[in-house]
Amino acid sequence: ACDEAARARAAMDELVPAQRRVLELAVCHGLSHQEVAERTGLPLGTVKTYVRRGLMRVRERMQATGRPEARP
């Protein structure tokens, strides 16, 4: 679990700052997309895009750095 958390943090660190901030607010702090938009001043559509693409990038990065025996 610690290894997975470290890989997730490393993957988040690779995101551009604005995307990382939006993803942190939505995922780590549990804010809704609307709340993230209000807090950051970004349009709701941008927040949704940042969250979706950010999650995809983090997932891809974690799969790429995962243990070989865990891959299908």
PDB file of C-alpha atoms in Angstrom:
ATOM      1  CA  ALA A   1       0.000   0.000   0.000  1.00  0.00           C
ATOM      2  CA  CYS A   2       2.860   2.397   0.771  1.00  0.00           C
ATOM      3  CA  ASP A   3       4.459   1.596  -2.574  1.00  0.00           C
ATOM      4  CA  GLU A   4       1.177   2.321  -4.339  1.00  0.00           C
ATOM      5  CA  ALA A   5       0.724   5.613  -2.490  1.00  0.00           C
ATOM      6  CA  ALA A   6       4.269   6.654  -3.403  1.00  0.00           C
ATOM      7  CA  ARG A   7       3.639   5.815  -7.065  1.00  0.00           C
ATOM      8  CA  ALA A   8       0.392   7.824  -6.985  1.00  0.00           C
ATOM      9  CA  ARG A   9       2.188  10.840  -5.487  1.00  0.00           C
ATOM     10  CA  ALA A  10       4.957  10.585  -8.084  1.00  0.00           C
ATOM     11  CA  ALA A  11       2.374  10.376 -10.872  1.00  0.00           C
ATOM     12  CA  MET A  12       0.521  13.419  -9.495  1.00  0.00           C
ATOM     13  CA  ASP A  13       3.799  15.342  -9.360  1.00  0.00           C
ATOM     14  CA  GLU A  14       4.164  14.888 -13.125  1.00  0.00           C
ATOM     15  CA  LEU A  15       0.914  16.753 -13.854  1.00  0.00           C
ATOM     16  CA  VAL A  16       0.975  20.439 -14.729  1.00  0.00           C
ATOM     17  CA  PRO A  17       0.365  22.538 -11.574  1.00  0.00           C
ATOM     18  CA  ALA A  18      -3.189  23.665 -12.426  1.00  0.00           C
ATOM     19  CA  GLN A  19      -4.280  20.130 -13.257  1.00  0.00           C
ATOM     20  CA  ARG A  20      -2.611  18.744 -10.126  1.00  0.00           C
ATOM     21  CA  ARG A  21      -4.354  21.351  -7.942  1.00  0.00           C
ATOM     22  CA  VAL A  22      -7.777  20.552  -9.432  1.00  0.00           C
ATOM     23  CA  LEU A  23      -7.226  16.821  -8.996  1.00  0.00           C
ATOM     24  CA  GLU A  24      -6.079  17.294  -5.388  1.00  0.00           C
ATOM     25  CA  LEU A  25      -9.169  19.333  -4.557  1.00  0.00           C
ATOM     26  CA  ALA A  26     -11.537  16.878  -6.222  1.00  0.00           C
ATOM     27  CA  VAL A  27      -9.985  13.578  -5.187  1.00  0.00           C
ATOM     28  CA  CYS A  28      -7.972  14.225  -2.040  1.00  0.00           C
ATOM     29  CA  HIS A  29     -10.275  16.824  -0.486  1.00  0.00           C
ATOM     30  CA  GLY A  30     -13.538  15.411  -1.819  1.00  0.00           C
ATOM     31  CA  LEU A  31     -14.840  18.624  -3.380  1.00  0.00           C
ATOM     32  CA  SER A  32     -17.433  18.444  -6.142  1.00  0.00           C
ATOM     33  CA  HIS A  33     -16.511  19.699  -9.594  1.00  0.00           C
ATOM     34  CA  GLN A  34     -18.666  22.757  -8.979  1.00  0.00           C
ATOM     35  CA  GLU A  35     -16.901  23.468  -5.676  1.00  0.00           C
ATOM     36  CA  VAL A  36     -13.503  23.118  -7.349  1.00  0.00           C
ATOM     37  CA  ALA A  37     -14.597  25.519 -10.091  1.00  0.00           C
ATOM     38  CA  GLU A  38     -15.760  28.073  -7.530  1.00  0.00           C
ATOM     39  CA  ARG A  39     -12.600  27.758  -5.437  1.00  0.00           C
ATOM     40  CA  THR A  40     -10.184  27.984  -8.398  1.00  0.00           C
ATOM     41  CA  GLY A  41     -12.112  30.371 -10.624  1.00  0.00           C
ATOM     42  CA  LEU A  42     -11.868  27.919 -13.517  1.00  0.00           C
ATOM     43  CA  PRO A  43     -14.865  27.138 -15.742  1.00  0.00           C
ATOM     44  CA  LEU A  44     -16.745  23.984 -14.744  1.00  0.00           C
ATOM     45  CA  GLY A  45     -15.944  22.323 -18.084  1.00  0.00           C
ATOM     46  CA  THR A  46     -12.236  22.918 -17.540  1.00  0.00           C
ATOM     47  CA  VAL A  47     -12.413  21.378 -14.073  1.00  0.00           C
ATOM     48  CA  LYS A  48     -14.172  18.291 -15.441  1.00  0.00           C
ATOM     49  CA  THR A  49     -11.578  17.950 -18.198  1.00  0.00           C
ATOM     50  CA  TYR A  50      -8.650  18.387 -15.786  1.00  0.00           C
ATOM     51  CA  VAL A  51     -10.075  15.749 -13.440  1.00  0.00           C
ATOM     52  CA  ARG A  52     -10.784  13.233 -16.208  1.00  0.00           C
ATOM     53  CA  ARG A  53      -7.446  13.680 -17.975  1.00  0.00           C
ATOM     54  CA  GLY A  54      -5.526  13.888 -14.713  1.00  0.00           C
ATOM     55  CA  LEU A  55      -6.993  10.623 -13.456  1.00  0.00           C
ATOM     56  CA  MET A  56      -6.192   8.958 -16.787  1.00  0.00           C
ATOM     57  CA  ARG A  57      -2.579  10.148 -16.650  1.00  0.00           C
ATOM     58  CA  VAL A  58      -2.114   9.085 -13.041  1.00  0.00           C
ATOM     59  CA  ARG A  59      -3.633   5.675 -13.798  1.00  0.00           C
ATOM     60  CA  GLU A  60      -1.421   5.218 -16.885  1.00  0.00           C
ATOM     61  CA  ARG A  61       1.696   6.263 -14.991  1.00  0.00           C
ATOM     62  CA  MET A  62       0.920   3.929 -12.099  1.00  0.00           C
ATOM     63  CA  GLN A  63       0.376   1.024 -14.478  1.00  0.00           C
ATOM     64  CA  ALA A  64       3.642   1.806 -16.257  1.00  0.00           C
ATOM     65  CA  THR A  65       5.591   1.823 -12.982  1.00  0.00           C
ATOM     66  CA  GLY A  66       3.759  -1.091 -11.390  1.00  0.00           C
ATOM     67  CA  ARG A  67       5.281  -4.408 -10.495  1.00  0.00           C
ATOM     68  CA  PRO A  68       5.637  -6.686 -13.561  1.00  0.00           C
ATOM     69  CA  GLU A  69       3.845  -9.594 -11.869  1.00  0.00           C
ATOM     70  CA  ALA A  70       0.789  -7.367 -11.322  1.00  0.00           C
ATOM     71  CA  ARG A  71       0.355  -6.692 -15.030  1.00  0.00           C
ATOM     72  CA  PRO A  72      -2.095  -8.817 -17.035  1.00  0.00           C
TER      73      PRO A  72
END
